[in-house]
JSON list of C-alpha atoms in Angstrom, two decimals:
[
{"chain": "A", "resi": 1, "resn": "MET", "atom": "CA", "xyz": [29.84, -1.61, 10.45]},
{"chain": "A", "resi": 2, "resn": "GLU", "atom": "CA", "xyz": [28.91, 1.36, 8.30]},
{"chain": "A", "resi": 3, "resn": "ALA", "atom": "CA", "xyz": [31.19, 4.38, 8.21]},
{"chain": "A", "resi": 4, "resn": "GLU", "atom": "CA", "xyz": [30.15, 7.99, 7.80]},
{"chain": "A", "resi": 5, "resn": "ALA", "atom": "CA", "xyz": [30.85, 9.48, 4.37]},
{"chain": "A", "resi": 6, "resn": "ASP", "atom": "CA", "xyz": [29.98, 13.03, 3.20]},
{"chain": "A", "resi": 7, "resn": "ASN", "atom": "CA", "xyz": [28.30, 13.71, 6.55]},
{"chain": "A", "resi": 8, "resn": "GLN", "atom": "CA", "xyz": [25.87, 10.84, 5.89]},
{"chain": "A", "resi": 9, "resn": "LEU", "atom": "CA", "xyz": [25.44, 7.52, 7.64]},
{"chain": "A", "resi": 10, "resn": "PRO", "atom": "CA", "xyz": [23.25, 4.81, 6.06]},
{"chain": "A", "resi": 11, "resn": "PHE", "atom": "CA", "xyz": [21.30, 2.92, 8.71]},
{"chain": "A", "resi": 12, "resn": "LEU", "atom": "CA", "xyz": [18.69, 0.26, 7.84]},
{"chain": "A", "resi": 13, "resn": "ASP", "atom": "CA", "xyz": [16.28, 1.91, 5.35]},
{"chain": "A", "resi": 14, "resn": "THR", "atom": "CA", "xyz": [17.37, 5.45, 6.20]},
{"chain": "A", "resi": 15, "resn": "ILE", "atom": "CA", "xyz": [20.14, 7.93, 5.62]},
{"chain": "A", "resi": 16, "resn": "ILE", "atom": "CA", "xyz": [21.10, 10.01, 8.63]},
{"chain": "A", "resi": 17, "resn": "SER", "atom": "CA", "xyz": [22.75, 13.30, 7.64]},
{"chain": "A", "resi": 18, "resn": "ARG", "atom": "CA", "xyz": [24.38, 15.96, 9.75]},
{"chain": "A", "resi": 19, "resn": "SER", "atom": "CA", "xyz": [22.17, 19.00, 9.72]},
{"chain": "A", "resi": 20, "resn": "THR", "atom": "CA", "xyz": [23.67, 22.46, 9.32]},
{"chain": "A", "resi": 21, "resn": "ASN", "atom": "CA", "xyz": [20.51, 24.17, 10.62]},
{"chain": "A", "resi": 22, "resn": "SER", "atom": "CA", "xyz": [19.87, 22.23, 13.80]},
{"chain": "A", "resi": 23, "resn": "VAL", "atom": "CA", "xyz": [21.38, 20.05, 16.47]},
{"chain": "A", "resi": 24, "resn": "TYR", "atom": "CA", "xyz": [19.25, 17.12, 15.33]},
{"chain": "A", "resi": 25, "resn": "PRO", "atom": "CA", "xyz": [20.24, 15.09, 12.27]},
{"chain": "A", "resi": 26, "resn": "ASP", "atom": "CA", "xyz": [18.18, 14.93, 9.07]},
{"chain": "A", "resi": 27, "resn": "VAL", "atom": "CA", "xyz": [16.69, 11.51, 8.34]},
{"chain": "A", "resi": 28, "resn": "SER", "atom": "CA", "xyz": [15.44, 10.47, 4.91]},
{"chain": "A", "resi": 29, "resn": "THR", "atom": "CA", "xyz": [14.63, 7.23, 3.11]},
{"chain": "A", "resi": 30, "resn": "LYS", "atom": "CA", "xyz": [17.49, 5.28, 1.64]},
{"chain": "A", "resi": 31, "resn": "VAL", "atom": "CA", "xyz": [17.36, 3.93, -1.91]},
{"chain": "A", "resi": 32, "resn": "LYS", "atom": "CA", "xyz": [19.82, 1.16, -2.66]},
{"chain": "A", "resi": 33, "resn": "PRO", "atom": "CA", "xyz": [22.03, 1.63, -5.73]},
{"chain": "A", "resi": 34, "resn": "THR", "atom": "CA", "xyz": [20.57, -1.57, -7.21]},
{"chain": "A", "resi": 35, "resn": "ASP", "atom": "CA", "xyz": [16.97, -0.30, -6.93]},
{"chain": "A", "resi": 36, "resn": "LYS", "atom": "CA", "xyz": [15.30, -0.24, -10.35]},
{"chain": "A", "resi": 37, "resn": "GLY", "atom": "CA", "xyz": [12.14, 1.51, -9.11]},
{"chain": "A", "resi": 38, "resn": "LEU", "atom": "CA", "xyz": [9.88, -1.31, -10.26]},
{"chain": "A", "resi": 39, "resn": "PHE", "atom": "CA", "xyz": [6.43, -1.87, -8.75]},
{"chain": "A", "resi": 40, "resn": "TYR", "atom": "CA", "xyz": [3.26, -3.31, -10.20]},
{"chain": "A", "resi": 41, "resn": "ASN", "atom": "CA", "xyz": [2.64, -1.86, -13.62]},
{"chain": "A", "resi": 42, "resn": "PHE", "atom": "CA", "xyz": [-0.60, 0.10, -13.58]},
{"chain": "A", "resi": 43, "resn": "GLN", "atom": "CA", "xyz": [-1.96, -2.08, -16.39]},
{"chain": "A", "resi": 44, "resn": "SER", "atom": "CA", "xyz": [-1.39, -5.28, -14.33]},
{"chain": "A", "resi": 45, "resn": "PHE", "atom": "CA", "xyz": [-4.36, -7.59, -13.94]},
{"chain": "A", "resi": 46, "resn": "ILE", "atom": "CA", "xyz": [-4.81, -7.05, -10.20]},
{"chain": "A", "resi": 47, "resn": "PRO", "atom": "CA", "xyz": [-7.52, -5.31, -8.18]},
{"chain": "A", "resi": 48, "resn": "ASP", "atom": "CA", "xyz": [-7.29, -1.52, -8.08]},
{"chain": "A", "resi": 49, "resn": "THR", "atom": "CA", "xyz": [-7.20, -1.61, -4.28]},
{"chain": "A", "resi": 50, "resn": "TYR", "atom": "CA", "xyz": [-3.82, -3.38, -4.46]},
{"chain": "A", "resi": 51, "resn": "LYS", "atom": "CA", "xyz": [-2.50, -0.49, -6.54]},
{"chain": "A", "resi": 52, "resn": "THR", "atom": "CA", "xyz": [-3.84, 2.26, -4.28]},
{"chain": "A", "resi": 53, "resn": "ASN", "atom": "CA", "xyz": [-2.73, 0.40, -1.14]},
{"chain": "A", "resi": 54, "resn": "LEU", "atom": "CA", "xyz": [0.79, 0.09, -2.53]},
{"chain": "A", "resi": 55, "resn": "ILE", "atom": "CA", "xyz": [0.91, 3.87, -2.99]},
{"chain": "A", "resi": 56, "resn": "TYR", "atom": "CA", "xyz": [-0.59, 4.45, 0.47]},
{"chain": "A", "resi": 57, "resn": "CYS", "atom": "CA", "xyz": [1.87, 2.06, 2.13]},
{"chain": "A", "resi": 58, "resn": "LEU", "atom": "CA", "xyz": [4.94, 3.65, 0.57]},
{"chain": "A", "resi": 59, "resn": "ILE", "atom": "CA", "xyz": [3.71, 7.18, 1.35]},
{"chain": "A", "resi": 60, "resn": "TYR", "atom": "CA", "xyz": [3.23, 6.07, 4.96]},
{"chain": "A", "resi": 61, "resn": "ARG", "atom": "CA", "xyz": [6.81, 4.70, 5.01]},
{"chain": "A", "resi": 62, "resn": "VAL", "atom": "CA", "xyz": [8.23, 7.98, 3.69]},
{"chain": "A", "resi": 63, "resn": "TYR", "atom": "CA", "xyz": [6.11, 9.96, 6.16]},
{"chain": "A", "resi": 64, "resn": "ARG", "atom": "CA", "xyz": [7.30, 7.95, 9.17]},
{"chain": "A", "resi": 65, "resn": "ILE", "atom": "CA", "xyz": [10.98, 8.07, 8.21]},
{"chain": "A", "resi": 66, "resn": "ALA", "atom": "CA", "xyz": [11.35, 11.72, 7.13]},
{"chain": "A", "resi": 67, "resn": "SER", "atom": "CA", "xyz": [12.54, 14.03, 9.88]},
{"chain": "A", "resi": 68, "resn": "SER", "atom": "CA", "xyz": [11.18, 17.24, 8.32]},
{"chain": "A", "resi": 69, "resn": "TYR", "atom": "CA", "xyz": [8.49, 18.33, 5.89]},
{"chain": "A", "resi": 70, "resn": "SER", "atom": "CA", "xyz": [11.03, 19.41, 3.30]},
{"chain": "A", "resi": 71, "resn": "ILE", "atom": "CA", "xyz": [12.63, 15.94, 3.33]},
{"chain": "A", "resi": 72, "resn": "PHE", "atom": "CA", "xyz": [9.15, 14.36, 3.21]},
{"chain": "A", "resi": 73, "resn": "HIS", "atom": "CA", "xyz": [8.32, 16.51, 0.18]},
{"chain": "A", "resi": 74, "resn": "GLN", "atom": "CA", "xyz": [11.56, 15.54, -1.62]},
{"chain": "A", "resi": 75, "resn": "ASP", "atom": "CA", "xyz": [11.04, 11.83, -0.91]},
{"chain": "A", "resi": 76, "resn": "LEU", "atom": "CA", "xyz": [7.41, 12.12, -2.03]},
{"chain": "A", "resi": 77, "resn": "ILE", "atom": "CA", "xyz": [8.47, 13.62, -5.38]},
{"chain": "A", "resi": 78, "resn": "THR", "atom": "CA", "xyz": [10.98, 10.78, -5.85]},
{"chain": "A", "resi": 79, "resn": "LEU", "atom": "CA", "xyz": [8.29, 8.23, -5.04]},
{"chain": "A", "resi": 80, "resn": "LYS", "atom": "CA", "xyz": [5.81, 9.86, -7.43]},
{"chain": "A", "resi": 81, "resn": "ASN", "atom": "CA", "xyz": [8.36, 9.71, -10.27]},
{"chain": "A", "resi": 82, "resn": "LYS", "atom": "CA", "xyz": [8.84, 5.98, -9.64]},
{"chain": "A", "resi": 83, "resn": "PHE", "atom": "CA", "xyz": [5.10, 5.41, -9.88]},
{"chain": "A", "resi": 84, "resn": "LEU", "atom": "CA", "xyz": [4.85, 7.49, -13.05]},
{"chain": "A", "resi": 85, "resn": "LYS", "atom": "CA", "xyz": [7.58, 5.33, -14.63]},
{"chain": "A", "resi": 86, "resn": "ASN", "atom": "CA", "xyz": [5.45, 2.27, -13.82]},
{"chain": "A", "resi": 87, "resn": "GLY", "atom": "CA", "xyz": [2.45, 3.68, -15.69]},
{"chain": "A", "resi": 88, "resn": "PHE", "atom": "CA", "xyz": [0.49, 5.02, -12.73]},
{"chain": "A", "resi": 89, "resn": "PRO", "atom": "CA", "xyz": [-1.51, 8.16, -13.53]},
{"chain": "A", "resi": 90, "resn": "SER", "atom": "CA", "xyz": [-0.49, 11.32, -11.73]},
{"chain": "A", "resi": 91, "resn": "TYR", "atom": "CA", "xyz": [-4.03, 12.00, -10.50]},
{"chain": "A", "resi": 92, "resn": "LEU", "atom": "CA", "xyz": [-4.15, 8.62, -8.71]},
{"chain": "A", "resi": 93, "resn": "PHE", "atom": "CA", "xyz": [-0.92, 9.28, -6.82]},
{"chain": "A", "resi": 94, "resn": "ASP", "atom": "CA", "xyz": [-2.11, 12.80, -5.95]},
{"chain": "A", "resi": 95, "resn": "SER", "atom": "CA", "xyz": [-5.52, 11.61, -4.71]},
{"chain": "A", "resi": 96, "resn": "VAL", "atom": "CA", "xyz": [-3.97, 8.87, -2.52]},
{"chain": "A", "resi": 97, "resn": "THR", "atom": "CA", "xyz": [-1.47, 11.41, -1.14]},
{"chain": "A", "resi": 98, "resn": "GLU", "atom": "CA", "xyz": [-4.33, 13.81, -0.38]},
{"chain": "A", "resi": 99, "resn": "ARG", "atom": "CA", "xyz": [-6.31, 11.05, 1.36]},
{"chain": "A", "resi": 100, "resn": "PHE", "atom": "CA", "xyz": [-3.23, 10.06, 3.39]},
{"chain": "A", "resi": 101, "resn": "LEU", "atom": "CA", "xyz": [-2.51, 13.61, 4.53]},
{"chain": "A", "resi": 102, "resn": "ASN", "atom": "CA", "xyz": [-6.17, 14.21, 5.36]},
{"chain": "A", "resi": 103, "resn": "ASN", "atom": "CA", "xyz": [-6.19, 11.08, 7.50]},
{"chain": "A", "resi": 104, "resn": "GLN", "atom": "CA", "xyz": [-3.04, 12.22, 9.29]},
{"chain": "A", "resi": 105, "resn": "TYR", "atom": "CA", "xyz": [-4.16, 15.76, 10.05]},
{"chain": "A", "resi": 106, "resn": "ASN", "atom": "CA", "xyz": [-7.95, 15.62, 10.16]},
{"chain": "A", "resi": 107, "resn": "SER", "atom": "CA", "xyz": [-8.40, 12.71, 12.54]},
{"chain": "A", "resi": 108, "resn": "ARG", "atom": "CA", "xyz": [-11.15, 13.19, 15.06]},
{"chain": "A", "resi": 109, "resn": "PRO", "atom": "CA", "xyz": [-10.15, 11.82, 18.47]},
{"chain": "A", "resi": 110, "resn": "GLY", "atom": "CA", "xyz": [-13.00, 10.89, 20.77]},
{"chain": "A", "resi": 111, "resn": "THR", "atom": "CA", "xyz": [-15.44, 10.05, 17.97]},
{"chain": "A", "resi": 112, "resn": "ALA", "atom": "CA", "xyz": [-17.71, 7.19, 18.96]},
{"chain": "A", "resi": 113, "resn": "ILE", "atom": "CA", "xyz": [-17.13, 4.13, 16.83]},
{"chain": "A", "resi": 114, "resn": "SER", "atom": "CA", "xyz": [-19.77, 1.45, 16.75]},
{"chain": "A", "resi": 115, "resn": "ILE", "atom": "CA", "xyz": [-18.41, -2.05, 16.99]},
{"chain": "A", "resi": 116, "resn": "LYS", "atom": "CA", "xyz": [-19.34, -4.06, 13.94]},
{"chain": "A", "resi": 117, "resn": "ARG", "atom": "CA", "xyz": [-19.00, -7.76, 13.39]},
{"chain": "A", "resi": 118, "resn": "ARG", "atom": "CA", "xyz": [-16.36, -8.53, 10.76]},
{"chain": "A", "resi": 119, "resn": "VAL", "atom": "CA", "xyz": [-17.34, -10.85, 7.93]},
{"chain": "A", "resi": 120, "resn": "THR", "atom": "CA", "xyz": [-14.80, -11.71, 5.24]},
{"chain": "A", "resi": 121, "resn": "LEU", "atom": "CA", "xyz": [-15.47, -13.47, 1.95]},
{"chain": "A", "resi": 122, "resn": "VAL", "atom": "CA", "xyz": [-12.59, -14.71, -0.22]},
{"chain": "A", "resi": 123, "resn": "LEU", "atom": "CA", "xyz": [-13.27, -14.91, -3.97]},
{"chain": "A", "resi": 124, "resn": "PRO", "atom": "CA", "xyz": [-11.10, -15.43, -7.04]},
{"chain": "A", "resi": 125, "resn": "PHE", "atom": "CA", "xyz": [-10.24, -12.26, -8.97]},
{"chain": "A", "resi": 126, "resn": "MET", "atom": "CA", "xyz": [-11.99, -12.27, -12.36]},
{"chain": "A", "resi": 127, "resn": "GLY", "atom": "CA", "xyz": [-11.32, -8.73, -13.57]},
{"chain": "A", "resi": 128, "resn": "ASN", "atom": "CA", "xyz": [-14.04, -6.08, -13.78]},
{"chain": "A", "resi": 129, "resn": "LEU", "atom": "CA", "xyz": [-16.72, -8.68, -12.98]},
{"chain": "A", "resi": 130, "resn": "SER", "atom": "CA", "xyz": [-15.17, -9.08, -9.52]},
{"chain": "A", "resi": 131, "resn": "ILE", "atom": "CA", "xyz": [-15.31, -5.34, -8.84]},
{"chain": "A", "resi": 132, "resn": "VAL", "atom": "CA", "xyz": [-18.99, -5.13, -9.91]},
{"chain": "A", "resi": 133, "resn": "MET", "atom": "CA", "xyz": [-19.85, -8.20, -7.82]},
{"chain": "A", "resi": 134, "resn": "ARG", "atom": "CA", "xyz": [-18.12, -6.77, -4.74]},
{"chain": "A", "resi": 135, "resn": "ARG", "atom": "CA", "xyz": [-20.00, -3.48, -5.07]},
{"chain": "A", "resi": 136, "resn": "LYS", "atom": "CA", "xyz": [-23.37, -5.25, -5.37]},
{"chain": "A", "resi": 137, "resn": "LEU", "atom": "CA", "xyz": [-22.72, -7.66, -2.50]},
{"chain": "A", "resi": 138, "resn": "LYS", "atom": "CA", "xyz": [-21.55, -4.86, -0.21]},
{"chain": "A", "resi": 139, "resn": "ARG", "atom": "CA", "xyz": [-24.63, -2.81, -1.06]},
{"chain": "A", "resi": 140, "resn": "ILE", "atom": "CA", "xyz": [-26.95, -5.72, -0.23]},
{"chain": "A", "resi": 141, "resn": "VAL", "atom": "CA", "xyz": [-25.17, -6.60, 3.03]},
{"chain": "A", "resi": 142, "resn": "ASN", "atom": "CA", "xyz": [-25.03, -2.95, 4.18]},
{"chain": "A", "resi": 143, "resn": "LYS", "atom": "CA", "xyz": [-28.72, -2.51, 3.40]},
{"chain": "A", "resi": 144, "resn": "PHE", "atom": "CA", "xyz": [-29.91, -5.41, 5.56]},
{"chain": "A", "resi": 145, "resn": "TYR", "atom": "CA", "xyz": [-27.11, -5.84, 8.12]},
{"chain": "A", "resi": 146, "resn": "TYR", "atom": "CA", "xyz": [-25.98, -2.41, 9.30]},
{"chain": "A", "resi": 147, "resn": "ASN", "atom": "CA", "xyz": [-23.91, -3.85, 12.17]},
{"chain": "A", "resi": 148, "resn": "VAL", "atom": "CA", "xyz": [-21.69, -5.98, 9.89]},
{"chain": "A", "resi": 149, "resn": "HIS", "atom": "CA", "xyz": [-18.35, -4.86, 8.45]},
{"chain": "A", "resi": 150, "resn": "PHE", "atom": "CA", "xyz": [-18.34, -6.87, 5.22]},
{"chain": "A", "resi": 151, "resn": "ARG", "atom": "CA", "xyz": [-15.07, -7.37, 3.36]},
{"chain": "A", "resi": 152, "resn": "ILE", "atom": "CA", "xyz": [-14.39, -9.19, 0.14]},
{"chain": "A", "resi": 153, "resn": "ILE", "atom": "CA", "xyz": [-10.82, -10.25, -0.51]},
{"chain": "A", "resi": 154, "resn": "PHE", "atom": "CA", "xyz": [-9.72, -11.34, -3.95]},
{"chain": "A", "resi": 155, "resn": "LYS", "atom": "CA", "xyz": [-7.09, -13.98, -4.50]},
{"chain": "A", "resi": 156, "resn": "ARG", "atom": "CA", "xyz": [-5.58, -15.28, -7.67]},
{"chain": "A", "resi": 157, "resn": "GLY", "atom": "CA", "xyz": [-7.62, -17.81, -9.57]},
{"chain": "A", "resi": 158, "resn": "ARG", "atom": "CA", "xyz": [-7.08, -21.50, -10.02]},
{"chain": "A", "resi": 159, "resn": "ARG", "atom": "CA", "xyz": [-3.93, -22.64, -11.75]},
{"chain": "A", "resi": 160, "resn": "ILE", "atom": "CA", "xyz": [-3.01, -25.92, -13.34]},
{"chain": "A", "resi": 161, "resn": "SER", "atom": "CA", "xyz": [-0.22, -26.37, -10.78]},
{"chain": "A", "resi": 162, "resn": "ASN", "atom": "CA", "xyz": [-2.84, -26.50, -8.00]},
{"chain": "A", "resi": 163, "resn": "LEU", "atom": "CA", "xyz": [-4.17, -29.75, -9.43]},
{"chain": "A", "resi": 164, "resn": "PHE", "atom": "CA", "xyz": [-0.90, -31.63, -8.87]},
{"chain": "A", "resi": 165, "resn": "SER", "atom": "CA", "xyz": [0.67, -32.58, -5.57]},
{"chain": "A", "resi": 166, "resn": "HIS", "atom": "CA", "xyz": [4.20, -31.41, -4.89]},
{"chain": "A", "resi": 167, "resn": "MET", "atom": "CA", "xyz": [5.26, -34.68, -3.29]},
{"chain": "A", "resi": 168, "resn": "ASP", "atom": "CA", "xyz": [5.70, -38.07, -4.83]},
{"chain": "A", "resi": 169, "resn": "THR", "atom": "CA", "xyz": [3.12, -40.42, -3.30]},
{"chain": "A", "resi": 170, "resn": "THR", "atom": "CA", "xyz": [5.32, -43.53, -3.62]},
{"chain": "A", "resi": 171, "resn": "GLY", "atom": "CA", "xyz": [7.54, -44.26, -0.67]},
{"chain": "A", "resi": 172, "resn": "LEU", "atom": "CA", "xyz": [11.26, -44.76, -0.76]},
{"chain": "A", "resi": 173, "resn": "SER", "atom": "CA", "xyz": [12.37, -48.40, -0.92]}
]
């Protein structure tokens, strides 16, 4: 069981602190002492959507945990510094943060949403060629099939290890 120290109590992924300004405690994200702040490096050979979604996901986590806007702002600055150390450009983090906040505060309840059929295509990731191919395929599908939500998911390419079975085919005697 965790014990309170310096008016703070670590609980799961949060730190609950006694607030001097209010009856309610302050809640912020907890960073373990062993955390090195490592994510994907920005130069990694992965689709750009993986990079932006990582930023979006961690901003969402900080947003949901923080109990006040000042704590959210502090945690956001800490998160941005971690991404900068991993080679992410500042403008990318800022644009994803802006998109996140716009989605949180500019949602339009009651807007009619047409139901589209979901179609997913899984392809190997081949660098910039994959991005160009996705753009062209989406443009063609959207032009002729307006009621289809077309997604292309990239997965890692073939590896030599995929050609070998993991089990020995001879039985035990």
